[in-house]
Each structure stands twice: as C-alpha cells, then as structure tokens.
Coordinates of C-alpha atoms (C1' of nucleotides) in Angstrom, one line a residue:
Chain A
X429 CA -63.3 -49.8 -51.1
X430 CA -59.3 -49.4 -50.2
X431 CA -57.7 -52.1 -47.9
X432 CA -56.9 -50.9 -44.7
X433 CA -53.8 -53.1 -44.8
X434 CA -52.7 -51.8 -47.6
X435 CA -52.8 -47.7 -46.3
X436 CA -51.0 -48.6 -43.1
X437 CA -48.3 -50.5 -45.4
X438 CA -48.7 -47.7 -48.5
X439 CA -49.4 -45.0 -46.5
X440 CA -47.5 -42.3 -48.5
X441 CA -48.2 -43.6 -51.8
X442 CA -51.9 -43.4 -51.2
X443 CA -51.7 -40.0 -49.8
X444 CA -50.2 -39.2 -53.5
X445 CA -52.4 -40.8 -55.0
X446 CA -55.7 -39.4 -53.1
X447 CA -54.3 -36.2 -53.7
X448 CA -53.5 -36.7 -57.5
X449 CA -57.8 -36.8 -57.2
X450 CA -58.0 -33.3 -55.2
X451 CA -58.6 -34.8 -51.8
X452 CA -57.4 -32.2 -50.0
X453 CA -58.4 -33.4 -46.4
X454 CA -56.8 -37.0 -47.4
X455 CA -54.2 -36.6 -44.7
X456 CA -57.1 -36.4 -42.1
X457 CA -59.0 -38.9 -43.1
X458 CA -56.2 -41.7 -43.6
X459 CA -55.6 -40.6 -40.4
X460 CA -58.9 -41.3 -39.0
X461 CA -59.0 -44.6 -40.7
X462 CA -56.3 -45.9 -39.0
X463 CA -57.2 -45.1 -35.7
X464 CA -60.3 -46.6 -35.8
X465 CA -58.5 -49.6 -37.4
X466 CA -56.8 -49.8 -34.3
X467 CA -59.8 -48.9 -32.2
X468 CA -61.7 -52.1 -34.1
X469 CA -58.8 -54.5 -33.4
X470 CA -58.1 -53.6 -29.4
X471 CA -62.0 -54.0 -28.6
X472 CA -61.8 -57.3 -30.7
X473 CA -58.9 -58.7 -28.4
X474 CA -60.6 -57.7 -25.4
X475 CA -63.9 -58.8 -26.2
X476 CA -62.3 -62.5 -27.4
X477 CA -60.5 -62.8 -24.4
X478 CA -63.7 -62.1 -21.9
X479 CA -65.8 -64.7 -24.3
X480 CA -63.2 -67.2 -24.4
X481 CA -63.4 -67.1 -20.5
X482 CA -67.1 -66.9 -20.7
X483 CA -67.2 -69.8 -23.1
X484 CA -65.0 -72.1 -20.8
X485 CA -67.0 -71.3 -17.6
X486 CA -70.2 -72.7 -20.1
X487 CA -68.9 -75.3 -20.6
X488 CA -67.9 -76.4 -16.6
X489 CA -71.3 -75.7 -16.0
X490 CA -72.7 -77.9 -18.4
X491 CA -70.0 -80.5 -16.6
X492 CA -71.8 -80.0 -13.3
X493 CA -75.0 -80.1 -14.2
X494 CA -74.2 -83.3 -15.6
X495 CA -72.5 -84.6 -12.5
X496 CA -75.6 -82.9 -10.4
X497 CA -73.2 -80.5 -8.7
X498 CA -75.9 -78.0 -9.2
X499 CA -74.8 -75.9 -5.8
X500 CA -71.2 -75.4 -7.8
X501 CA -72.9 -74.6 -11.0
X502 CA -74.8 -72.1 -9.0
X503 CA -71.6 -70.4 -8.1
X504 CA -69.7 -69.9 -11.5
X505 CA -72.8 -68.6 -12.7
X506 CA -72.5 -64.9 -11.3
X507 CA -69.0 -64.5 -12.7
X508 CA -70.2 -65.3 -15.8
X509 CA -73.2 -62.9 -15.9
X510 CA -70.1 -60.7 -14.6
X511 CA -68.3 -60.8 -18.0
X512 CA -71.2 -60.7 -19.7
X513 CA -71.9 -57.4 -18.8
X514 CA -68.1 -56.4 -19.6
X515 CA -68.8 -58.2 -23.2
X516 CA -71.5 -56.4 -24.5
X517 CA -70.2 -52.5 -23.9
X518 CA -66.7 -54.3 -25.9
X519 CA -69.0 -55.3 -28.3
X520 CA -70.7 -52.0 -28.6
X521 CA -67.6 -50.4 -28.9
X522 CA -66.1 -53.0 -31.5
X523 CA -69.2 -52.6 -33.7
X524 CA -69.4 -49.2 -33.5
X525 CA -65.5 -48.7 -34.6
X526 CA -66.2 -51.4 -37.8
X527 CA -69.1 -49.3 -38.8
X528 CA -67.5 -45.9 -38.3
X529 CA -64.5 -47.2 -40.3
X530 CA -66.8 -48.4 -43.1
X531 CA -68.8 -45.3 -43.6
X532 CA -65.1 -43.5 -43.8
X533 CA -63.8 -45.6 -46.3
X534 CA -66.9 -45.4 -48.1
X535 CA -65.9 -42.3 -48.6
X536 CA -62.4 -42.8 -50.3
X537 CA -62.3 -43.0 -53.6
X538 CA -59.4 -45.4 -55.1
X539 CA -56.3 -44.6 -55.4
X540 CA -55.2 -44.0 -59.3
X541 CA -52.4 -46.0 -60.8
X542 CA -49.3 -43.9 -61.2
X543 CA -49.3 -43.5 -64.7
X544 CA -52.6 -41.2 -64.2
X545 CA -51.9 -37.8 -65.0
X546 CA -52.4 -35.5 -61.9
X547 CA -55.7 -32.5 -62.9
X548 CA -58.9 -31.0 -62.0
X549 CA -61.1 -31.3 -65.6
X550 CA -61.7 -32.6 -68.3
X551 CA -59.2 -30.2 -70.2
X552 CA -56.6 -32.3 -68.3
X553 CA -56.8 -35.5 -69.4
X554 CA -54.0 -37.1 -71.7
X555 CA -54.8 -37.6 -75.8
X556 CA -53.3 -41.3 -76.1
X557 CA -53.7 -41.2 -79.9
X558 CA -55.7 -40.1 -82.5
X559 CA -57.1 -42.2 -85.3
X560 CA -58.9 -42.1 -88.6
X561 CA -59.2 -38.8 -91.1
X562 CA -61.9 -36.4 -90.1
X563 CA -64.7 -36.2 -92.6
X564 CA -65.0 -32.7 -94.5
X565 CA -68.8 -32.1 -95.2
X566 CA -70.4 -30.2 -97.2
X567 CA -72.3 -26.7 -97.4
X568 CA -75.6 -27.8 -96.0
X569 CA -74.5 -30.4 -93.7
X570 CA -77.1 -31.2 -90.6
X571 CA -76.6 -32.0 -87.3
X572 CA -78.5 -35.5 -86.3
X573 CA -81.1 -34.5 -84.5
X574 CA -82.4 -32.7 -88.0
X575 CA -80.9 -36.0 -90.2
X576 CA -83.5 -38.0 -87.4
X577 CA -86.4 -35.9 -88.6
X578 CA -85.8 -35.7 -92.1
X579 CA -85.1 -39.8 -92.5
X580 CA -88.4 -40.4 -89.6
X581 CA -86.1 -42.4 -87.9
X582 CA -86.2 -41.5 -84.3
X583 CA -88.7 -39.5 -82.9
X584 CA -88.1 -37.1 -79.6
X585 CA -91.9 -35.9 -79.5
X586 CA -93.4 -39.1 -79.3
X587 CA -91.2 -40.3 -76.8
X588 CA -92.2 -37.6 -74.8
X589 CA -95.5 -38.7 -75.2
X590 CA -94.8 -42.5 -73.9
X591 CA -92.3 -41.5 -71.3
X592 CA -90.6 -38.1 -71.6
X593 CA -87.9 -36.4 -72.6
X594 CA -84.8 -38.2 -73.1
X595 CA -86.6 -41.6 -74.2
X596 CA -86.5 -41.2 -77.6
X597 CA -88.8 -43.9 -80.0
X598 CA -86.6 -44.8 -83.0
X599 CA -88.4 -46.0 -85.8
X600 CA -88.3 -48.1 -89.2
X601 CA -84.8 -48.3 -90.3
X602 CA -83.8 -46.4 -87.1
X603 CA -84.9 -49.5 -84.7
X604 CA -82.9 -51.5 -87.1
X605 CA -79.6 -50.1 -86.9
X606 CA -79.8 -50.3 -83.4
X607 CA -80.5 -53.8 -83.6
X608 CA -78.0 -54.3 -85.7
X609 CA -75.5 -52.4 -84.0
X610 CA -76.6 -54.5 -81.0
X611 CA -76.0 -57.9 -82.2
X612 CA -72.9 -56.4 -84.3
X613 CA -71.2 -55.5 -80.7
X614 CA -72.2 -58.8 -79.2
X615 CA -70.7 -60.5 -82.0
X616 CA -67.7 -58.9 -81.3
X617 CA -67.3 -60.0 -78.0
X618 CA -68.3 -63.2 -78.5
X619 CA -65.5 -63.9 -81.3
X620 CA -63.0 -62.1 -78.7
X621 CA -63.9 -64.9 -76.0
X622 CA -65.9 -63.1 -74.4
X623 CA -69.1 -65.0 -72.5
X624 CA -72.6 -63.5 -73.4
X625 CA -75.0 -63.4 -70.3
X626 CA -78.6 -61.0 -70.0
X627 CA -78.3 -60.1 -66.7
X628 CA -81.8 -58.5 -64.9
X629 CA -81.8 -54.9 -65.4
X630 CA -83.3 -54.1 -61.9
X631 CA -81.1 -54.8 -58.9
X632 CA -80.8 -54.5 -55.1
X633 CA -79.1 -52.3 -52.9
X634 CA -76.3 -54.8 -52.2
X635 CA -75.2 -54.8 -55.9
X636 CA -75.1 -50.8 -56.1
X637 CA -73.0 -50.5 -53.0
X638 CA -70.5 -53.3 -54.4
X639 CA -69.5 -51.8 -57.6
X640 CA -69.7 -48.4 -55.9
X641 CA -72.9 -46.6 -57.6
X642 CA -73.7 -46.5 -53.5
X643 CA -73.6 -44.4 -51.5
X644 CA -72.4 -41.7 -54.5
X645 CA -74.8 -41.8 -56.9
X646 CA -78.4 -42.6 -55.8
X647 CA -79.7 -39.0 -56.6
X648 CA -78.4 -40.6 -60.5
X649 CA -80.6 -43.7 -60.4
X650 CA -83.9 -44.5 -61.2
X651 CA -85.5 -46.1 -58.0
X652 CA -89.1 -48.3 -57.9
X653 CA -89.3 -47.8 -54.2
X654 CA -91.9 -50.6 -54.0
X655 CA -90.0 -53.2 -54.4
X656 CA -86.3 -51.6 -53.3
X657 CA -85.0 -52.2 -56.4
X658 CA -82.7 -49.7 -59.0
X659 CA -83.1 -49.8 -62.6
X660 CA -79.4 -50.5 -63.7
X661 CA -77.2 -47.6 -65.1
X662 CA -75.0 -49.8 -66.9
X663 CA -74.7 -53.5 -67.4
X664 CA -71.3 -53.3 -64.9
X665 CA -74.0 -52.9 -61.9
X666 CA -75.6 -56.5 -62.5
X667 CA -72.7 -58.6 -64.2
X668 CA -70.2 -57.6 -62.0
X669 CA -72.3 -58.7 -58.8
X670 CA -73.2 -62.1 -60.8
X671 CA -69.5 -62.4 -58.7
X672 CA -70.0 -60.8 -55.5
X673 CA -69.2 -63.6 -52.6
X674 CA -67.5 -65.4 -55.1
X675 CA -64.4 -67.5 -54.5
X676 CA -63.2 -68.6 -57.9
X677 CA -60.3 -70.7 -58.7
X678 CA -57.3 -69.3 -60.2
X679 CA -57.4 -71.5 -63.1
X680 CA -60.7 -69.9 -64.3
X681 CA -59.1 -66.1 -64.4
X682 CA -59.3 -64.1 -66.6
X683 CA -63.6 -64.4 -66.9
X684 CA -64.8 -62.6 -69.3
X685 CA -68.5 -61.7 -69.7
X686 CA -70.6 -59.5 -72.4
X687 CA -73.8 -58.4 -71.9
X688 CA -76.5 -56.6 -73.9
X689 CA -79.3 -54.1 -72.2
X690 CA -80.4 -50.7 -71.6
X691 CA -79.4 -48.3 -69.0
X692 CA -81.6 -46.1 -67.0
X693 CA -80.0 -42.6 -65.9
X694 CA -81.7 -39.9 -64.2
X695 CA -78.9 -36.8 -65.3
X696 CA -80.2 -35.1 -62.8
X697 CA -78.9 -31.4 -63.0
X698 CA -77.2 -32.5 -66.8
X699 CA -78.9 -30.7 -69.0
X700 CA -78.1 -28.1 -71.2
X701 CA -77.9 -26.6 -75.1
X702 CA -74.3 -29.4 -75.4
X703 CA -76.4 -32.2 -74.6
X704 CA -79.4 -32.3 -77.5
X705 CA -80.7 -35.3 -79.6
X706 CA -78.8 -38.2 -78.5
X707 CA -76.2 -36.8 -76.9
X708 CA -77.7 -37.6 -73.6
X709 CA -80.7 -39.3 -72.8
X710 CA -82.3 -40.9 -70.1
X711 CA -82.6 -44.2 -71.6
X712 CA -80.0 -45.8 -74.1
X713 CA -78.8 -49.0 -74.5
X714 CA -75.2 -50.2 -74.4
X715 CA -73.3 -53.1 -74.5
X716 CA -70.9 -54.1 -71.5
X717 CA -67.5 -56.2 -71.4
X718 CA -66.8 -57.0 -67.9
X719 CA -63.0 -59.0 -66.8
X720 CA -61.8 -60.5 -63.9
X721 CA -58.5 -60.7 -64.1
X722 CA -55.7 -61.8 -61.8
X723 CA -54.0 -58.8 -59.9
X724 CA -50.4 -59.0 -62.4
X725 CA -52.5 -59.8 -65.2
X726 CA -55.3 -56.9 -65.1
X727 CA -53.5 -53.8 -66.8
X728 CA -52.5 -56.3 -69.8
X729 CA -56.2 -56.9 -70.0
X730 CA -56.9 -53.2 -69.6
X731 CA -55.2 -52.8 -72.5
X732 CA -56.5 -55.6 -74.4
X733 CA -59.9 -54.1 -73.8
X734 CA -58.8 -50.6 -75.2
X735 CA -57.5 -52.1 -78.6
X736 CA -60.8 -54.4 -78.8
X737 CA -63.0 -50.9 -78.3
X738 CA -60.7 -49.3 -80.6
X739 CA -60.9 -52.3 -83.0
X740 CA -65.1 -52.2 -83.2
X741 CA -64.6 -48.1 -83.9
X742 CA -62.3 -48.7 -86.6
X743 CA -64.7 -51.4 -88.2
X744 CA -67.6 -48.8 -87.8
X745 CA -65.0 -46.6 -89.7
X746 CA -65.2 -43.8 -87.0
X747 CA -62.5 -41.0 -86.9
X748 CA -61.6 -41.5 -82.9
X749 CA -59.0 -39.9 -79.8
X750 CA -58.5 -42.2 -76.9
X751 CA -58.1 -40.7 -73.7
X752 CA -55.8 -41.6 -70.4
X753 CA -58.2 -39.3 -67.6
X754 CA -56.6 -37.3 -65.4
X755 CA -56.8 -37.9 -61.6
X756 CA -59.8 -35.0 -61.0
X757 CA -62.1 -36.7 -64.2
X758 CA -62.0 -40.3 -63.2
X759 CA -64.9 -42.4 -61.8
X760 CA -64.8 -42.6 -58.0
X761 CA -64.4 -46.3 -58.0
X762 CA -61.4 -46.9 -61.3
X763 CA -57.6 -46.7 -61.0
X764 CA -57.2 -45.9 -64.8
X765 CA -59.5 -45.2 -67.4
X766 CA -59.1 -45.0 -71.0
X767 CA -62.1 -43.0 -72.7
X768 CA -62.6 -43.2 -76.7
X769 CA -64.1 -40.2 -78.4
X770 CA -65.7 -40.2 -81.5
X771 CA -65.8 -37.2 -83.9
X772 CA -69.2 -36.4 -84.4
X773 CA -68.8 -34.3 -87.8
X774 CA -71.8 -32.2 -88.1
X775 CA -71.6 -31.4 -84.4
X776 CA -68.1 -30.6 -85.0
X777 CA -67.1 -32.4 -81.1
X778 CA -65.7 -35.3 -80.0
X779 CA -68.4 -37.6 -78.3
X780 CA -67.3 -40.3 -75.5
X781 CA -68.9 -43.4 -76.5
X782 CA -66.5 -45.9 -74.4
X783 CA -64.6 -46.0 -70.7
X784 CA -62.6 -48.8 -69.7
X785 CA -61.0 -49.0 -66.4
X786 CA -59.5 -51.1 -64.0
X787 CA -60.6 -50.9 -60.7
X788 CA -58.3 -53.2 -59.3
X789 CA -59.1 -54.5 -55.9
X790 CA -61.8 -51.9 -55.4
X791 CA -64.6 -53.3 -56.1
X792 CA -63.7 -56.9 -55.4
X793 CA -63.0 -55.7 -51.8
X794 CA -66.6 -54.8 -51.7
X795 CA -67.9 -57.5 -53.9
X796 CA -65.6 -60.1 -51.8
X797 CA -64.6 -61.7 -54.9
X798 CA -61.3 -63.8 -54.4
X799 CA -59.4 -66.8 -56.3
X800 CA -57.7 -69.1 -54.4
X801 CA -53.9 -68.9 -55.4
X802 CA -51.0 -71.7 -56.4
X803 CA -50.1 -71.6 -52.4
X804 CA -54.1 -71.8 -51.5
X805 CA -54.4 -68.3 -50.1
X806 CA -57.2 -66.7 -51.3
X807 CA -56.5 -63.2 -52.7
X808 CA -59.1 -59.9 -54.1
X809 CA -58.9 -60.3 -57.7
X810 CA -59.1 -57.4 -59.6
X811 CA -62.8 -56.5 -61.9
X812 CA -62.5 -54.1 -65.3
X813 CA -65.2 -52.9 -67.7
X814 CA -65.7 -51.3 -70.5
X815 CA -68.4 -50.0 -73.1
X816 CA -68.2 -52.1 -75.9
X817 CA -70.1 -49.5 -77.1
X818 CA -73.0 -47.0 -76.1
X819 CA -75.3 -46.8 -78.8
X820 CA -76.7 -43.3 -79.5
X821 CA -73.7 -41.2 -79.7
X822 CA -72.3 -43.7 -82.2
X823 CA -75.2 -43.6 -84.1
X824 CA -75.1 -39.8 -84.1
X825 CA -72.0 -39.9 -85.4
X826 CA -72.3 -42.5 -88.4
X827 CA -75.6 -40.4 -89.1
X828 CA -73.8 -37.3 -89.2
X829 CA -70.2 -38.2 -90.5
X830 CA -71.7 -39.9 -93.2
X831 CA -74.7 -37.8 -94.6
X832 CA -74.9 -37.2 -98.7
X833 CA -77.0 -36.0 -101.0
X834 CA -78.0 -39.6 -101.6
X835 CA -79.0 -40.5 -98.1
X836 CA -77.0 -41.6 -95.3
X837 CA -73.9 -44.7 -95.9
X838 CA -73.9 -47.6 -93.8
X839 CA -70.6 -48.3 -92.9
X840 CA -69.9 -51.6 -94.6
X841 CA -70.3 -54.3 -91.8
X842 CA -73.3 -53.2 -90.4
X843 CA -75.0 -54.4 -94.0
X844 CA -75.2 -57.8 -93.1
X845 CA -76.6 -57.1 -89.7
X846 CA -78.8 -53.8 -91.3
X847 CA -80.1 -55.5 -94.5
X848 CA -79.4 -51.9 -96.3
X849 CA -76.8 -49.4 -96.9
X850 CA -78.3 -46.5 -96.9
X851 CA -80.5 -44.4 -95.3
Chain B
rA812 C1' -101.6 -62.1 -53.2
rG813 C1' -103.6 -66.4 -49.7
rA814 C1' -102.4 -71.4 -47.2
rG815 C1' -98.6 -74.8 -46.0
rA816 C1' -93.4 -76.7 -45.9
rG817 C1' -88.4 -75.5 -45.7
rG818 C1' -83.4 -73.0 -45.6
rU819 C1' -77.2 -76.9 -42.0
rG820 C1' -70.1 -77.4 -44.6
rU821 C1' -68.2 -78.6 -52.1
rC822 C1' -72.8 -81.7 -52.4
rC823 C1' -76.4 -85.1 -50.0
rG824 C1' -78.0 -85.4 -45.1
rA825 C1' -78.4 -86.1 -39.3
rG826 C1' -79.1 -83.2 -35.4
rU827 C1' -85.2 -79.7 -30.6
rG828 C1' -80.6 -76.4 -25.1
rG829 C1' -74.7 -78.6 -22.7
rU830 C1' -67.2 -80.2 -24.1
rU831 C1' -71.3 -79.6 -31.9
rG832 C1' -67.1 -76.3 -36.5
rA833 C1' -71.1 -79.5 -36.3
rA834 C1' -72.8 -87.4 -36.8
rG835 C1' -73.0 -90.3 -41.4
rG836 C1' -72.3 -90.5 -46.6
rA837 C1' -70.6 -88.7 -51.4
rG838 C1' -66.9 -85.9 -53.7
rC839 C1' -61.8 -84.2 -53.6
rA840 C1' -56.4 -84.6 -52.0
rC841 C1' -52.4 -87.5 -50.2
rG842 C1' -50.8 -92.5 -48.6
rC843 C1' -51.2 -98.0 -48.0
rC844 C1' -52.7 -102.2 -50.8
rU845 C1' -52.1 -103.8 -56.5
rG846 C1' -48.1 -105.7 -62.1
rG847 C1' -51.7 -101.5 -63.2
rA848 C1' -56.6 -100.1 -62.0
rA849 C1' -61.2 -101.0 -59.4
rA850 C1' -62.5 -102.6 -54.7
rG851 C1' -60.6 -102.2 -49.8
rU852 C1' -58.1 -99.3 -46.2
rG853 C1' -55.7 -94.9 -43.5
rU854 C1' -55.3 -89.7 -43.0
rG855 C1' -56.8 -85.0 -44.4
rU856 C1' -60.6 -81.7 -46.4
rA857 C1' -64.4 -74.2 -44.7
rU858 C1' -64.3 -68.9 -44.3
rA859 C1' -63.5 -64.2 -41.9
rC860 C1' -61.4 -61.4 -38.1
rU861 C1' -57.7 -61.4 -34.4
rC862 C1' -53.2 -62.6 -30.9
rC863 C1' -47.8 -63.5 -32.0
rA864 C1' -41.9 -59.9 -35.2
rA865 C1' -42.8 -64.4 -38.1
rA866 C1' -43.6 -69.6 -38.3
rA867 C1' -45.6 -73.0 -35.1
rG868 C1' -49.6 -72.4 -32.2
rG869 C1' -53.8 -69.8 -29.8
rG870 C1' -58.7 -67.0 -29.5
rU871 C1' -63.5 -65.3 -31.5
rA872 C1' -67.4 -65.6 -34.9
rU873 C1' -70.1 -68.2 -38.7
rC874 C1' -75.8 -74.0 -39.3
rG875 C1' -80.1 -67.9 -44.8
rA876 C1' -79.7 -62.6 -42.3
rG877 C1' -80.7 -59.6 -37.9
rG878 C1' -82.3 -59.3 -32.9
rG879 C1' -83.9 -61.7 -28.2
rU880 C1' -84.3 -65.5 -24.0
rU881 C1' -80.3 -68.4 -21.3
rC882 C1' -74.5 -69.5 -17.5
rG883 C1' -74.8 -72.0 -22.4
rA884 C1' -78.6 -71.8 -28.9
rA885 C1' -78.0 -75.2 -35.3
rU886 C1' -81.7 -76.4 -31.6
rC887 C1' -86.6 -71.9 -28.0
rC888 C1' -88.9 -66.7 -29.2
rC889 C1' -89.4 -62.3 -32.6
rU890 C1' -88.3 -59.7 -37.2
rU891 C1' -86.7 -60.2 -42.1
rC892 C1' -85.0 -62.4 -46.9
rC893 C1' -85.2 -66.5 -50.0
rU894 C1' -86.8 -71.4 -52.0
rC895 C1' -90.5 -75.2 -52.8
rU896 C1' -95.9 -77.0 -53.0
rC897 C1' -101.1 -75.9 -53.5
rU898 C1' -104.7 -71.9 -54.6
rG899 C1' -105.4 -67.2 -57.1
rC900 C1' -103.6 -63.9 -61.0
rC901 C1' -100.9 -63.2 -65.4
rA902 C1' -97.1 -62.1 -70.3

RNA sequence: AGAGAGGUGUCCGAGUGGUUGAAGGAGCACGCCUGGAAAGUGUGUAUACUCCAAAAGGGUAUCGAGGGUUCGAAUCCCUUCCUCUCUGCCA
C-alpha cells in the first residue's frame, strides 16, 4: 500500500509512475486520497481536542467525589454528556474518512521504479540478456507431455482421477527428479545464506491482504471456507507475514529466508491450447527466496537475487532470457521485476520459470514491518522475492531440451540428488 | 468437539470503576561508586496517529481484538480470536 506522505510529498512522480502502469484515472484518485487524508486528520484534531476536555472534566469529578462535593460533580456532568455527543459524530466521521482512504489506496497499485520501461503487454517488456546456446533437436523430437507418457513418468489421467485436471501424479523416476530438484534448490539457498523455514501452506485473511493477494486476487485462490483459511499461491504469502507487526533491528537486515512447498492456484479463466502438460497447473511446487532488506540496500539485493536465479539455471544447463517487465505486465504489488525464461526446445517458447521483484515499502506498509534505525526512528523496510525456481516448466524443459535416442540426460548436478542420469 | 482456566509493557508480574501509560521486579542504556569488575546506587527505558514551519513541547489512542454500560473502564457486560489443563478423537 503507497504512503500517503509520500504522494503529498511525490505527488508528480507518482502520477508518472501510476501512469507508466495505465492508470488512466490516477489523477482523480490521488486526488481523492488526499482529501480524505485531510478529511482524517481535521476530524482527528477536533475529536482530541473535545476528549481532552472530556478527559479533564473526568477527572475533577473523580476529585469531587472524593471530597463528597457530590452537588458540584452533579453539575460538570451535563457538559460532559454535552461533548460526548459532539465526540461520537467526530468519531464517525474520522472512522469513516480512515476507512474510505484505505479501501482507495487498496486500490493503487505501486508505483514502478524509474528504470521500468513504460507498456501495455507482455510484448513490451525489456530482454536484459540472453544466455546459453539453444539446443537443435532432431527429426522426431516430442514435446513433454508425450516424453511424460512414453518414460510413465507423470500421469495427467490419474490425476484427474484423484483431484482433477491440472494435478498431475508423477511417478517413479518422475517423483524423483522433483525431489531432487527440490532439495537441489534448497541447497542452493542454503549455501547462499539464505535461512530455510516450512512455513503452513494454509493462511488467514490478514496474511493475503498484507502481501497484496487481497483484495485482487481472491477469485485466484483456493478457499476452505470452513475454517477461513486460503491454500497459499506461493510460499511469499506465508513467509513474508512470518514478519508482519514486526519491528526488527537494523543490525539483523538483510533476512533472508527459503522455503520449500506447493502452491495452490485456481487459473480461473487461464486455459487454453498454450498452456498444456505442465505448462500450467493447478498445483505445482516451487521454491521461494524471500529478503528484507534495508530501503538503500534493496535494489543491490534485487540484483543479487537475479544472478543467484540465473546462477541455479545455468547449473541446470538451461538456455535462458531475463526480463526487466514493462509498467502494464508487472504484479500489482512489485516496483521492478526481473522474469527468467527458459527455452523449452521441443515447445519451441520461452517458459517463465522465475520473478523477482522488489516491492519496496509496499508491502511492509501493510505488513507494518519496520527496523529501528542508527538515530532510533523506526522506518518501513523494504520485502523482495523470488522463485528460486518453479518446478514443472523447468522440468519440461530439461525433459524436452534434452531428449535422445538413448533416453532423456540428467543435467550433471542433479545426479547426486537423482541417483541416475538418464531417463 | 465438551468442561474449566487464562490473555497486562522487552520479559516476569501486581492491579475488580476515579489524577493508571499502568505498582514491583528482571533485563537493557547512561552515570556515580571502584585500581578494574561484581555488589551497591541514581536516572532513563513502548508504539501509532495528531497539533506546531521545525525543534522544544502538547493532545488522543493502545492492558489479545471489536462493541456496550458509565461523567470516568486494564477493571463491569456482550461478541470474537488465541493459549493452557482435563476429557474425547486422531496421523
């Protein structure tokens, strides 16, 4: 959630910046912000003046009943029940203003670091670099949701059967790989200093509406209305709230967590002939790298966190583009993003199998996630993520960029982790 | 799921309607004492919003959360969340 502080100071810049994401009413509803900002603060005064008064009348009451002046006590009292009266409407009005000003800014997306490119689509966003040779296949090459059928490694149908479509049941040497590349990617992470935690993978409504997947994207989550509680969509729902109301000291910055688990997503309205075999499913596990970084430290670490994603796809010896998104393909909550693509050689398409952004003091408005500075003030600290990576489209692409007439190759540091080469 | 107990500041813990943002203790910070340390001793030790150009200094709110009673609530009432104990159930 943007400061209100900072659009009154920034006004102009976040106007550019809103608009940069195609908010075309921007004007209007920075407009409206402010006004009810001011709206919030004049009821405030008014109302904290009457209760002071209020207060101190209490408290001469309580004086003379003491003394047994209870005529005089008598007395004060109507003024009192006066303001009290005048209180309440302030009140009303003061709440009213906070809440109207909440639900606006709820609907404000951030405002994208300057270096985003301006754009509607996808076709807009900037190519950072390319890396790694594409693989030339030959005649007879399969795409990997016929490689899955021929090796019986993952089965579609029998999903179906358990759950439904899009919860696929890999099998065999299929089940290993992923558990490989699992405990491959934690390794990773945990040689890169990052902390490993397994965070629930069901959470409240408070933890969507702090990292922004409410209100937005509820019509995208699985809910067990029972109990209230979402199944997660990624692991950034439930580790970044392991630091909402959180007040951490400076020293501690930057805290860097990793987390295994699956994510639930309902793609509601998402599918299509582009998104078949595990190119999109409704269940798929991923594993998360989550910072909190001091504010002038967090686009070092953003960048840290792109050459650590880039650094696992190289190992997995996966041809790869990185992406800088354009202001119209960004998440509603990030100020940059970086997406890695892998080439998915069969497929012939590049596949996004990371996103790393910095959401700077977005979420950690929401979250209320401070450190206490060198001069004692506490400030919003800023939160990043980033897939560190989403399993199936990587394994799509090893299975596809690396098919041959005698099976499929492992690439070579998975074998430790796989206990074979080939498939 | 049923019965009971409870949720107070960084922590422990007192507090059943009146000048309580909250006794006391621990911890922490700074000072005194000391050759140095311990002990002792003194002072300080929350957060958010807000007023003020700013600082200084005010105001308001916060004793799990929300609402109510009252001139006045940590204290009384209601709702709700959470924790613990026992019983039940269960991987």
């Amino acid at each position: 959630m943007l400061l209100v502080q900072h659009i009154r100071d920034h006004y102009d810049q976040v106007l550019l910046g809103l608009k940069k994401r195609n908010q075309v009413h921007a004007d209007t509803t920075l407009q409206q912000v402010l006004a009810l900002d001011e709206l919030r603060k004049s009821s405030q005064t008014q109302r904290d003046q009457l209760q002071a008064e209020a207060n101190t009348i209490s408290k001469e009451i309580g004086i003379l009943m003491k003394e047994g002046k209870t005529a005089e006590a008598t007395a004060v009292r109507d003024r009192s029940a006066e303001l009290k009266t005048q209180i309440k409407e302030l009140e009303e009005q003061h709440v009213q203003a906070e809440e109207e000003l909440k639900a606006l800014l709820y609907t404000l997306p951030n405002v994208p670091h300057a270096a985003v490119p301006a754009g509607k689509s996808a076709e807009d966003n900037e190519i950072v670099l390319s890396h790694g040779e594409i693989p030339s296949l030959p005649e007879g090459k399969l795409p990997h949701w016929d490689l899955i059928k021929k090796y019986d490694i993952i089965d579609f149908d029998l999903g179906v059967k358990i759950a439904g479509a899009g919860f696929p049941v890999y099998k065999g040497k299929g089940a290993r790989l992923q558990r490989g590349l699992i405990n491959f990617f934690l390794d990773q992470a945990l040689a890169s200093g990052y902390m490993e935690v397994q965070p629930p993978i069901l959470v409240n409504e408070d933890s969507c509406y702090s990292t922004g997947q409410l209100p937005d994207k509820e019509g995208q989550m699985y809910y067990a209305s029972e109990d209230k509680l979402y199944l997660i969509p990624t692991a950034e729902v439930p580790i970044t709230n392991l630091y909402r109301d959180v007040l951490v000291n400076v020293s501690d910055l930057p805290i860097k967590n990793v987390g295994y688990t699956p994510c639930f997503r309902r793609e509601a309205g998402s599918w299509g002939a582009h998104v078949r075999g595990l190119n999109r499913l409704h269940q798929f596990d991923k594993v998360e790298i989550v910072q909190i970084t001091h504010p002038d430290h967090s686009y070092e670490a953003l960048e840290q966190m792109s050459s650590y994603v880039q650094g696992l796809l190289q190992q997995l010896e996966l041809p790869y583009r990185v992406l800088r998104l354009c202001g119209g393909d960004m998440g509603f909550t990030s100020a940059m993003t970086y997406d890695m693509e892998v080439y998915s050689a069969a497929q012939e398409r590049w596949l996004e199998v990371s996103s790393v952004s910095n959401f700077e003091t977005y979420q950690a408005n929401r979250l209320k996630l401070r450190f206490k500075g060198e001069d004692k003030k506490s400030l919003l600290a800023h939160t990043l993520n980033g897939s560190a990576l989403a399993l199936p489209r990587i394994v799509a692409s090893i299975l596809e960029n690396n098919q041959g007439p005698d099976g499929i190759r492992m690439p070579k540091v998975l074998h430790p982790y796989l206990g074979f080469d080939h498939i």
